[in-house]
CSV table of C-alpha atoms in Angstrom, one decimal:
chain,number,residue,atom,x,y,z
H,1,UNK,CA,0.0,0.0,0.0
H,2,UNK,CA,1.5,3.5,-1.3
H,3,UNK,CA,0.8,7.0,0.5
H,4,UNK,CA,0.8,10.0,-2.0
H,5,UNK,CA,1.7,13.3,-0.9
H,6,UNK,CA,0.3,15.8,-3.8
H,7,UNK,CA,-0.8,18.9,-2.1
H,8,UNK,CA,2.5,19.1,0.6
H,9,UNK,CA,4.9,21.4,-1.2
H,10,UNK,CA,7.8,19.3,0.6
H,11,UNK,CA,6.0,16.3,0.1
H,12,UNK,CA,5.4,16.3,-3.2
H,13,UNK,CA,5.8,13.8,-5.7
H,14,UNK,CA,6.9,11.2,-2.0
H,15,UNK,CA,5.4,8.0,-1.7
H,16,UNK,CA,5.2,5.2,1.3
H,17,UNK,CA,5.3,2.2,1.4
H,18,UNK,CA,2.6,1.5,4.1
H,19,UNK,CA,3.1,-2.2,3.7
H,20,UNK,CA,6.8,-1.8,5.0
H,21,UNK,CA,6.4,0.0,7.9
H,22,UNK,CA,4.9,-0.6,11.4
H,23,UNK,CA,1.8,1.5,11.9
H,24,UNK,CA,0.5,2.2,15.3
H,25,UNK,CA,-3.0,3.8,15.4
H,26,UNK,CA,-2.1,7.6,17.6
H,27,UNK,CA,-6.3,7.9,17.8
H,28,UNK,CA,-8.6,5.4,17.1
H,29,UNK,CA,-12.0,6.5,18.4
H,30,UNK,CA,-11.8,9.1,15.4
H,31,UNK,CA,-11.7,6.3,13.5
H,32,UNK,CA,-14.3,3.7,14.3
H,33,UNK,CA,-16.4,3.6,17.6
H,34,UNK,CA,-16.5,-0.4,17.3
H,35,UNK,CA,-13.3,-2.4,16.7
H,36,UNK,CA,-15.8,-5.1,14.8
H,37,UNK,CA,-16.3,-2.0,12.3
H,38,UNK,CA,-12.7,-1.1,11.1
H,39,UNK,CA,-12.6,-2.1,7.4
H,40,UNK,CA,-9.5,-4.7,6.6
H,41,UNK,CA,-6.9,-3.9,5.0
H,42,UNK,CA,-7.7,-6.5,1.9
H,43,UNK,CA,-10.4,-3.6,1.1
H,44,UNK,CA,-8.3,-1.1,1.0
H,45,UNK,CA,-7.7,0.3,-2.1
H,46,UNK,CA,-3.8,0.2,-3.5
H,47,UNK,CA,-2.8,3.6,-3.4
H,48,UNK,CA,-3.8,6.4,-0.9
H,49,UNK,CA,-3.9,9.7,-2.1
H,50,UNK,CA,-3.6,12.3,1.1
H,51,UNK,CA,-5.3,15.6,0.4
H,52,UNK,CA,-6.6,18.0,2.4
H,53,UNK,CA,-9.2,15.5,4.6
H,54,UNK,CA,-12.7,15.9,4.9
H,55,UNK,CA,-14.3,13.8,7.5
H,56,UNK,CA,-11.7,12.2,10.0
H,57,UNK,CA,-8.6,12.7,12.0
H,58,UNK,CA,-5.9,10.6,11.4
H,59,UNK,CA,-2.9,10.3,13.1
H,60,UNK,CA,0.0,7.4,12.7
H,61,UNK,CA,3.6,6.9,13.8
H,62,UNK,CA,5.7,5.4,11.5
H,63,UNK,CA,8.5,3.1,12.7
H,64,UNK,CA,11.7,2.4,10.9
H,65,UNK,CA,11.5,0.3,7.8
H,66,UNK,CA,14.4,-2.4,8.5
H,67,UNK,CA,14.8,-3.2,4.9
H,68,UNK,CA,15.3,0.2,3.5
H,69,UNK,CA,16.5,2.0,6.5
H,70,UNK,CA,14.1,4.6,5.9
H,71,UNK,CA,12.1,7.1,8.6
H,72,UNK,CA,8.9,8.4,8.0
H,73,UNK,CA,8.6,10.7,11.5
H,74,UNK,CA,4.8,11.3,11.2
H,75,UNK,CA,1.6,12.1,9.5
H,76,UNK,CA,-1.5,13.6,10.4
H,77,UNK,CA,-4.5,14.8,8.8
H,78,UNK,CA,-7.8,16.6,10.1
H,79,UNK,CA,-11.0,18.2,8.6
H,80,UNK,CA,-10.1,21.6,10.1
H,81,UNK,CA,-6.5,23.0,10.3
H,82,UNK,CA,-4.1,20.9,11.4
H,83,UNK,CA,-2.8,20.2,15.1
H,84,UNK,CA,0.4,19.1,16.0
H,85,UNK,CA,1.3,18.1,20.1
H,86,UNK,CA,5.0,18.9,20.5
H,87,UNK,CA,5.4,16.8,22.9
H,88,UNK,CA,4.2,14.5,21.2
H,89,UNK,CA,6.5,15.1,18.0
H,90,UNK,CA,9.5,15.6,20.1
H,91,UNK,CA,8.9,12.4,22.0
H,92,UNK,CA,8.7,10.8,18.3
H,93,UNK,CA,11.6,12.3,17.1
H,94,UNK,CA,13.8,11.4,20.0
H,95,UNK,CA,12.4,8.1,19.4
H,96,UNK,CA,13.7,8.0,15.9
H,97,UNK,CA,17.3,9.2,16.7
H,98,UNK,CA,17.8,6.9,19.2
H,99,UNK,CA,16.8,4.2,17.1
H,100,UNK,CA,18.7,5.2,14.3
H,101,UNK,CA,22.4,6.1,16.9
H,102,UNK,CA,22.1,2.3,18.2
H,103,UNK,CA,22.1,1.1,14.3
H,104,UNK,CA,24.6,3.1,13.4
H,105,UNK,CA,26.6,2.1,16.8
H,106,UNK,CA,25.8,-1.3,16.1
H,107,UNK,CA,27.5,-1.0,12.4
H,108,UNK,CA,30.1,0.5,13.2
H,109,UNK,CA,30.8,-1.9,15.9
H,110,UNK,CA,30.3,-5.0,13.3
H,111,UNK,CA,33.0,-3.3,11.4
H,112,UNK,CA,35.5,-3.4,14.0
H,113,UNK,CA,35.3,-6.7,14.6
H,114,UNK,CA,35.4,-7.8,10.8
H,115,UNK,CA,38.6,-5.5,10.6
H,116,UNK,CA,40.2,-7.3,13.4
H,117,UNK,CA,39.3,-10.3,12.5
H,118,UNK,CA,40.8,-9.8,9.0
H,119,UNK,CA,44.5,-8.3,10.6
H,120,UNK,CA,44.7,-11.3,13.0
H,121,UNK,CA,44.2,-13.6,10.1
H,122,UNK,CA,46.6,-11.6,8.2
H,123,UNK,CA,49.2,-11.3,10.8
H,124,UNK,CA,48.8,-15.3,11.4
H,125,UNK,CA,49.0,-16.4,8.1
H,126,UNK,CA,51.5,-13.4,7.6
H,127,UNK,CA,54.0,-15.3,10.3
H,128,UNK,CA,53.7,-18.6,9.2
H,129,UNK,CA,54.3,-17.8,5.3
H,130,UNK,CA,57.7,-16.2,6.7
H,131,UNK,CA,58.5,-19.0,9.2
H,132,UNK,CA,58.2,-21.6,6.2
H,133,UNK,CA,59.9,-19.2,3.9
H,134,UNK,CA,63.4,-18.5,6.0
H,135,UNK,CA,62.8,-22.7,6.8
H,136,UNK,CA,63.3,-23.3,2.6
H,137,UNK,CA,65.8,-20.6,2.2
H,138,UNK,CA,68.2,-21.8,5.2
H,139,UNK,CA,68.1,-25.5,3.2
H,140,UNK,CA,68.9,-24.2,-0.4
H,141,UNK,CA,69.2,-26.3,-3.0
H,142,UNK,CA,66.3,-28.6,-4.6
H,143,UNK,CA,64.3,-27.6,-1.3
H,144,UNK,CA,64.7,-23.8,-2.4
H,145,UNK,CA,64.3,-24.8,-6.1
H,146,UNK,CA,61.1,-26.6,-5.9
H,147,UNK,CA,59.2,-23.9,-3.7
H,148,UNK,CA,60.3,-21.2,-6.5
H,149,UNK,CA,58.9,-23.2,-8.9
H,150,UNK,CA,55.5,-24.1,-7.4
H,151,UNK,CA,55.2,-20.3,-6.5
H,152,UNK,CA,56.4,-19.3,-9.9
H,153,UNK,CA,53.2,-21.5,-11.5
H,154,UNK,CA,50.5,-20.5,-9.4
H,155,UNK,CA,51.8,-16.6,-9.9
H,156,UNK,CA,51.9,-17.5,-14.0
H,157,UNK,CA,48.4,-19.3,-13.5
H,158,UNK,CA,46.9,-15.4,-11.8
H,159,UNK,CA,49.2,-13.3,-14.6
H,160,UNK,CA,47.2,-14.7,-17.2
H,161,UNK,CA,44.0,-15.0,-15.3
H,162,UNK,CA,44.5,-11.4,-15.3
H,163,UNK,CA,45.3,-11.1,-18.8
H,164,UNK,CA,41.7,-12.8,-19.4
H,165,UNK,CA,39.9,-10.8,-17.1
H,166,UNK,CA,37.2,-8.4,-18.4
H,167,UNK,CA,39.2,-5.3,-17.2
H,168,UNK,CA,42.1,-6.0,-19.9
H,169,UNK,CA,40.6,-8.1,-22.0
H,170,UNK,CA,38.1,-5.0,-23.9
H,171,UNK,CA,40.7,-3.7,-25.4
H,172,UNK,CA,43.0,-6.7,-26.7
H,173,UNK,CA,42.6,-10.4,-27.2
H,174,UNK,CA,44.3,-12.4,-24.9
H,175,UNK,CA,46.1,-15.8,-25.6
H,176,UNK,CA,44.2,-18.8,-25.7
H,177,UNK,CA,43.4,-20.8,-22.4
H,178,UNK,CA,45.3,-23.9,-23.7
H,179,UNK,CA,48.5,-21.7,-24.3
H,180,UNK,CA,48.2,-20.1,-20.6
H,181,UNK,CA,48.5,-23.5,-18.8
H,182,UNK,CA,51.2,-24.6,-21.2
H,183,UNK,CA,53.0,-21.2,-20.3
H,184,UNK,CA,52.7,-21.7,-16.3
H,185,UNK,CA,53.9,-25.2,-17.1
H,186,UNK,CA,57.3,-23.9,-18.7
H,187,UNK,CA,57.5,-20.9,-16.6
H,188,UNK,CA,58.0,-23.6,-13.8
H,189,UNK,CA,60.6,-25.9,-15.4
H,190,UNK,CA,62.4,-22.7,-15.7
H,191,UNK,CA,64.0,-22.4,-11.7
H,192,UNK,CA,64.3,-26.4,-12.2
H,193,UNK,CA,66.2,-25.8,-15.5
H,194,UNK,CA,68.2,-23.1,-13.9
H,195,UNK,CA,69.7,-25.1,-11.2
H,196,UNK,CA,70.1,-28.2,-13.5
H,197,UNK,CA,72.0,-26.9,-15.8
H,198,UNK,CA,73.4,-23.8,-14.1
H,199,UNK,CA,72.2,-20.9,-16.7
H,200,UNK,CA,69.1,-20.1,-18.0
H,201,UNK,CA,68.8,-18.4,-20.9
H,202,UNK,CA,68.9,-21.5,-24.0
H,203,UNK,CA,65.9,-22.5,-22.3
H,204,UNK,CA,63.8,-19.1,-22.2
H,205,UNK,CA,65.3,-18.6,-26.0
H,206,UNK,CA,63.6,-21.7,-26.8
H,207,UNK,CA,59.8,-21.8,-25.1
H,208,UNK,CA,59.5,-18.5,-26.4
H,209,UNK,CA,59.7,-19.8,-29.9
H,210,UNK,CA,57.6,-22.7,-29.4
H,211,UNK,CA,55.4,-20.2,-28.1
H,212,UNK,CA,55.6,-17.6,-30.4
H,213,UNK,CA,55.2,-20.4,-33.1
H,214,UNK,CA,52.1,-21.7,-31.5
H,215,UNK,CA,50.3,-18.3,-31.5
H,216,UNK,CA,50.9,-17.7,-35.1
H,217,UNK,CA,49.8,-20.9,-36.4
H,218,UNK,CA,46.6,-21.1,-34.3
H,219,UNK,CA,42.8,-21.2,-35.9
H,220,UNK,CA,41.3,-17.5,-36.8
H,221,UNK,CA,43.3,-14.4,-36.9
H,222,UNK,CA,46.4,-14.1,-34.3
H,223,UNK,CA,46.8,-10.9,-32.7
H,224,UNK,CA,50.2,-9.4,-31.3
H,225,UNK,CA,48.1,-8.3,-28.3
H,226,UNK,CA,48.4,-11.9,-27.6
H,227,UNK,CA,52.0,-12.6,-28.2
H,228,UNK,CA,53.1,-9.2,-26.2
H,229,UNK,CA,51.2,-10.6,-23.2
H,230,UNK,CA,52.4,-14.4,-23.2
H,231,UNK,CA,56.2,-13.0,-23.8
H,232,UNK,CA,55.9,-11.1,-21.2
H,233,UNK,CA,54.5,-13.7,-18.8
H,234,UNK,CA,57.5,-15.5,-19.4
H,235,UNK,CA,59.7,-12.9,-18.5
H,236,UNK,CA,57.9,-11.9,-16.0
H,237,UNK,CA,56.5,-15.2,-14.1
H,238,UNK,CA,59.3,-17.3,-14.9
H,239,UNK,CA,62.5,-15.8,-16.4
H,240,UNK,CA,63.0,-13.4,-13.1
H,241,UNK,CA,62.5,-15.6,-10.6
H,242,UNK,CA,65.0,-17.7,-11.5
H,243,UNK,CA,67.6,-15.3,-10.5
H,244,UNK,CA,66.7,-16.3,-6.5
H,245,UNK,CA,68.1,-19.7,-7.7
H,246,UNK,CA,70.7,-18.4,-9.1
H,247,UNK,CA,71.9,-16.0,-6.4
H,248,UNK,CA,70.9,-18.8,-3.3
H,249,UNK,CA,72.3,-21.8,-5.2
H,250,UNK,CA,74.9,-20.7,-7.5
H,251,UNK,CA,76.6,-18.4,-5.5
H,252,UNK,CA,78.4,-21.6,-3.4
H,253,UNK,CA,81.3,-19.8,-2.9
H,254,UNK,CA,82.3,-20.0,1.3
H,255,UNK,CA,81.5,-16.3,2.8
H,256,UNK,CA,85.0,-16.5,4.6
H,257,UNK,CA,84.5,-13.2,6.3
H,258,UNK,CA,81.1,-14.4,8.0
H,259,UNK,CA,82.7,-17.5,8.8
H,260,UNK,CA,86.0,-16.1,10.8
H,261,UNK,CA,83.4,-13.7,12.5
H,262,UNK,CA,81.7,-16.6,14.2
H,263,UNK,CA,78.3,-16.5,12.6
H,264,UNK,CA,79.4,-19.0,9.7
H,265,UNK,CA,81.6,-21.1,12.6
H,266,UNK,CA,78.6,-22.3,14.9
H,267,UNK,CA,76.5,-23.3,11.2
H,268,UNK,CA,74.9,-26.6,12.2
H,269,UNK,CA,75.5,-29.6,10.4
H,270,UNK,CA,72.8,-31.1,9.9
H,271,UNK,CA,72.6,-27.8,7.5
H,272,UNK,CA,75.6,-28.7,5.6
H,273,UNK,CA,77.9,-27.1,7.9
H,274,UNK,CA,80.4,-24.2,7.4
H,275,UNK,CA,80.9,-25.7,3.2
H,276,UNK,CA,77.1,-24.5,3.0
H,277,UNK,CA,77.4,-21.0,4.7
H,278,UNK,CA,77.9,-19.3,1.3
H,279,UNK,CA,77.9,-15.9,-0.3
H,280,UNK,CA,74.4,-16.7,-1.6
H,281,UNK,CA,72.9,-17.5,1.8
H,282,UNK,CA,73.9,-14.6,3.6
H,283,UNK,CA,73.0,-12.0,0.1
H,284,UNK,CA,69.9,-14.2,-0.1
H,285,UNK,CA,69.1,-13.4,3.9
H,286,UNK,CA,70.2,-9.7,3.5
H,287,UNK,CA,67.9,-9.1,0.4
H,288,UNK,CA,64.8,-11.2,1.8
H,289,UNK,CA,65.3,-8.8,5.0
H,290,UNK,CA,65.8,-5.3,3.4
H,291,UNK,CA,62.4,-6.2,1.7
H,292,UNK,CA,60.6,-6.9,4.2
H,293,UNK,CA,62.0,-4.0,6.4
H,294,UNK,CA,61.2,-1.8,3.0
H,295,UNK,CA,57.4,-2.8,2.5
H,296,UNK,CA,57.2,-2.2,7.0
H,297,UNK,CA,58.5,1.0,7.2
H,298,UNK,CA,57.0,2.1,3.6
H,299,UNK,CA,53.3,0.9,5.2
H,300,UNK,CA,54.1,2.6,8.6
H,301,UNK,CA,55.4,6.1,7.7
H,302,UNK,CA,52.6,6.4,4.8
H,303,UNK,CA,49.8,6.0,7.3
H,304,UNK,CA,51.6,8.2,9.9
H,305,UNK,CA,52.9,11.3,7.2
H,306,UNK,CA,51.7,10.0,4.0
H,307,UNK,CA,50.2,13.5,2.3
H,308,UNK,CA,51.9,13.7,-1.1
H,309,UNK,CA,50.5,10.6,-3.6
H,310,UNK,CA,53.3,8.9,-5.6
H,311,UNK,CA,51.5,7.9,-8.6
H,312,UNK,CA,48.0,7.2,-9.9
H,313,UNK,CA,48.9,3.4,-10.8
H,314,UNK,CA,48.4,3.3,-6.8
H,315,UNK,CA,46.9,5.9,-4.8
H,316,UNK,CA,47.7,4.6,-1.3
H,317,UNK,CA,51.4,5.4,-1.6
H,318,UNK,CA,52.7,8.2,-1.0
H,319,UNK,CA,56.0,9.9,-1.1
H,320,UNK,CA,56.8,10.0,2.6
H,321,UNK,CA,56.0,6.2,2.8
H,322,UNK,CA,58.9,5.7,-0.3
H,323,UNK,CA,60.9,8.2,2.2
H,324,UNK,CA,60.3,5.8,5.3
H,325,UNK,CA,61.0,2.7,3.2
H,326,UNK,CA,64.1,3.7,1.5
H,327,UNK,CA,65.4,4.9,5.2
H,328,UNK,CA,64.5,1.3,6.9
H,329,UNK,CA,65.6,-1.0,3.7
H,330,UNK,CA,68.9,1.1,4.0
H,331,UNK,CA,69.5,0.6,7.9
H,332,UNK,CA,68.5,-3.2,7.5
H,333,UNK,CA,70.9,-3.9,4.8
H,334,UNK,CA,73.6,-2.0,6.8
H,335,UNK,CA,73.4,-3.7,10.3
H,336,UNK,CA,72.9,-7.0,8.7
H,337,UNK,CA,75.9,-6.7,7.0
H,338,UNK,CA,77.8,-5.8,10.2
H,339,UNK,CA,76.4,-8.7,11.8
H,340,UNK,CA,77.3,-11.0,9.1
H,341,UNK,CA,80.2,-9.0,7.9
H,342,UNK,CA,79.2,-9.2,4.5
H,343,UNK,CA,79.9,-7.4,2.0
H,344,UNK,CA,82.7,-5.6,4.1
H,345,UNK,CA,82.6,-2.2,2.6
H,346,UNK,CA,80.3,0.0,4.1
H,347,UNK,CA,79.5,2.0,0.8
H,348,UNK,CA,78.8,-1.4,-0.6
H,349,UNK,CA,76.0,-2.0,1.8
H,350,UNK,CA,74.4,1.2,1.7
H,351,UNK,CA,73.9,0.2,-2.6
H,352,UNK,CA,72.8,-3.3,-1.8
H,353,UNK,CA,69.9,-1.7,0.5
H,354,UNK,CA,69.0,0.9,-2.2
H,355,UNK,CA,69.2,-1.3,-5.1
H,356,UNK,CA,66.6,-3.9,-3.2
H,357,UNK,CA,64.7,-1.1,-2.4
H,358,UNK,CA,64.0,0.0,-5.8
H,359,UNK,CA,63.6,-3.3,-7.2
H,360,UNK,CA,61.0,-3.6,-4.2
H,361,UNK,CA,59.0,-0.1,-5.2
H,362,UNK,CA,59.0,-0.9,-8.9
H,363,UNK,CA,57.7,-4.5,-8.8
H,364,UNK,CA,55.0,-3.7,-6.6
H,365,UNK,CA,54.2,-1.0,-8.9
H,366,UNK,CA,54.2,-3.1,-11.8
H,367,UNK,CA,51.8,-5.8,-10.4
H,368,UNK,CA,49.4,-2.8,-9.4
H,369,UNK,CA,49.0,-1.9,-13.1
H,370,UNK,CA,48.5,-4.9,-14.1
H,371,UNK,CA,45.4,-5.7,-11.4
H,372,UNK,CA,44.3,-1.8,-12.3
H,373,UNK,CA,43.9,-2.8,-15.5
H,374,UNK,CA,42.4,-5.8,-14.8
H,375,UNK,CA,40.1,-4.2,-13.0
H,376,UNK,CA,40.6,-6.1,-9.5
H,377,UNK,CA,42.2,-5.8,-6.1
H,378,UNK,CA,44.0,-8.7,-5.3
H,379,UNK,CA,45.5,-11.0,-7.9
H,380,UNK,CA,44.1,-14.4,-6.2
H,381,UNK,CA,42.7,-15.4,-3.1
H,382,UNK,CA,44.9,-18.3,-2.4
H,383,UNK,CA,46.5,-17.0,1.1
H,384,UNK,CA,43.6,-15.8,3.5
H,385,UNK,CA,43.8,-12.2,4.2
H,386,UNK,CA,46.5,-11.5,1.9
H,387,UNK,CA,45.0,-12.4,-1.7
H,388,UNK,CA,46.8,-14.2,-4.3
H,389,UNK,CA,51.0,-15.3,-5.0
H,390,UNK,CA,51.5,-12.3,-6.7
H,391,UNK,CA,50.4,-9.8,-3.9
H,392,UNK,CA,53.1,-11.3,-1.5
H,393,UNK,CA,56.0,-11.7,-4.1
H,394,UNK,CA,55.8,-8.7,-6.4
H,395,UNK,CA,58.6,-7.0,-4.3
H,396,UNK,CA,60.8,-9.9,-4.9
H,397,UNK,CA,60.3,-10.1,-8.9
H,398,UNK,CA,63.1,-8.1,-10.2
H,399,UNK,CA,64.8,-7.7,-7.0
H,400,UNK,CA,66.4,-11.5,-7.3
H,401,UNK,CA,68.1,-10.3,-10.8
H,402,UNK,CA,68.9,-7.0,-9.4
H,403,UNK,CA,70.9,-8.5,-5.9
H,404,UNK,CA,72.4,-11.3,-8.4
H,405,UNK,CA,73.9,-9.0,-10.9
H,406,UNK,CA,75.4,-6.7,-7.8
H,407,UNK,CA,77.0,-9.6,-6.5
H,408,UNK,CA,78.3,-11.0,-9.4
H,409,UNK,CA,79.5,-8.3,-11.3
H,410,UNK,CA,79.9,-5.5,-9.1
H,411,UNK,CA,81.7,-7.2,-5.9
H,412,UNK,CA,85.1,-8.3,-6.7
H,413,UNK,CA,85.3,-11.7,-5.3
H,414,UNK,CA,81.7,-11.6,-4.6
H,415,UNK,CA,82.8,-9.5,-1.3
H,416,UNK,CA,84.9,-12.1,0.2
């Protein structure tokens, strides 16, 4: 049942639904003298049209609708001019507000408790990713290998879920579903292939022709939208992440320096001993850390000073949060390398620190245009509270080339 304001300038043009709301009768002797003579509501007709009335006083209190949320505070109608009770009316209104305060108490209290809920989820997931993390790094070898490369496919397996997704693909045609698993399956040979045979690059030569082959010979009309996106997977998903095999198993040469400090002396065996305490373990620890300490500091001085945006591919950082990260990735690569006195030189570990720390900023970057483009938030939903493989290792993409090509080309002796 609908009720029609046309004569109430304010009203105008307003109706309510009567059905809805809770109606409580203000005056009912006006109405009918026997309670046996009150016409039902069946006989009602559908829609009330309230104009100036003729023959009876009515007078209802609406209560709030719990579907809509909306308040009707009153309405009242009379043969002769109008009379309003302000007690009345300001007994209504309180009514109302304090109906409406507790809702909005109660919501705002619901959403505390999801947000908590949702940081100790993250922070409990958070700790045991990084516990099982450090746990593979400290073994190395095929242990280290084979967690890349399951984390490398189910990262390839969201890149080209994104690629597919509605966001990106209106404006391009993306590769065929067939040639997206077969990419995730090569893109995770490739850290297996890496340690195997030492190097890399024969092998990422050669699925990308087999690729590029298979794009241009498939059915209709191929489209270098497609081939620009599956080349770049590989690259991306699994020619960069090789380079954390190659810096935490290639690099076996003995840090000496750690080990006359002491650090590399009290190495456990059942670890491989001192012979497994190498330059690649301790650059691998040192990177791993500065990242972390980057993405920290980066989250905690953008919420405290964050006022100047960085860019629009992500709004939430901000200039003082690169400030704060740069500053802790720094002072983390710098003690750690005075605890495990490598590399030696000072100067050496301030670069280490700010070459991590870019490769941190820019990868993240680079995975937020691709989801802004895509049109989502979080690549997967594979790790509760912290979305998909991508969202916890885009830091880490180009970083693993970046640490790896410092060490090996820019350290003489690989700073021992």
């Amino acid at each position: 049942m609908l009720l029609k304001y046309p004569s109430n300038p304010v009203m105008a043009g307003t109706y309510i639904d009567i059905d809805r709301c809770d109606l409580i009768p203000l005056c009912l002797s006006s109405l009918c003298a026997c309670r046996t003579h009150r016409p039902s509501s069946s006989s009602l007709p559908k829609t009330l049209v309230l104009t100036r009335p003729v023959s009876f006083n009515l007078g209802l209190k609406l209560l709030i609708d719990k579907g809509s949320r909306k308040v009707v505070r009153g309405i009242s109608g009379n043969q002769h001019r109008p009379e309003r009770d302000p007690v009345d009316e300001r007994v209504t209104v309180e009514e109302v507000d304090k109906v409406t305060n507790f809702q909005v108490k109660e919501d705002s209290a619901s959403d505390r408790q999801q947000k908590a809920g949702q940081l100790k989820k993250r922070i409990f997931f958070g700790l045991g990713i990084g516990i099982s993390c450090g746990g593979v790094v400290l073994v190395g070898g095929w242990v280290f290998t084979f967690a890349i490369a399951a984390a490398v496919f189910v990262g390839a397996r969201e890149y080209f879920e994104l690629v597919r997704s509605n966001g990106i693909a209106e404006g391009m045609t993306p590769p065929p579903r067939y040639l997206s698993r077969v990419c995730s399956v090569i893109c995770a040979l490739m850290p297996i292939l890496t340690l195997y045979f030492g190097q890399i690059d024969v092998s990422v030569t050669s699925a990308a022709f087999v690729v590029a082959m298979a794009l241009l010979l498939q059915r209709g009309n191929p489209r270098f939208a497609q081939l620009s996106s599956t080349m770049f997977g590989l690259f991306y998903c699994g020619y960069l992440p090789c380079f954390w095999v190659k810096l935490r198993c290639g690099l076996a040469v003995p840090a000496l320096n750690t080990i006359f400090a002491g650090v590399g002396r009290v190495w456990p065996l059942l670890l491989g001993g001192q012979t497994q305490w190498t330059v690649g373990l301790v650059a691998t620890l040192i990177s791993i850390s500065s990242i972390i300490a980057a993405d920290t500091y980066a989250f905690v001085g953008g919420k405290a000073f964050g006022r100047t945006p960085l860019t629009a591919i992500s709004p939430r950082k901000t200039w003082e949060g690169v400030a704060a990260g740069l500053g802790g990735c720094i002072a983390t690569s710098v003690l750690l390398s005075r605890i495990l006195s490598w590399p030696p030189s000072f100067l050496s570990a301030i670069a280490f620190g700010i070459l991590n720390f870019f490769g941190s900023l820019f990868g993240d970057l680079t995975e937020s245009m691709i989801k802004r483009d895509a049109g989502v938030k979080d690549s997967g939903s594979l790790i509760p509270g912290h979305g998909g493989i991508l969202d916890r290792t885009d830091s880490y993409i180009f970083t693993g080339a970046l640490a790896y090509s410092f060490v090996k080309t820019l350290l003489p002796l690989y700073g021992v």
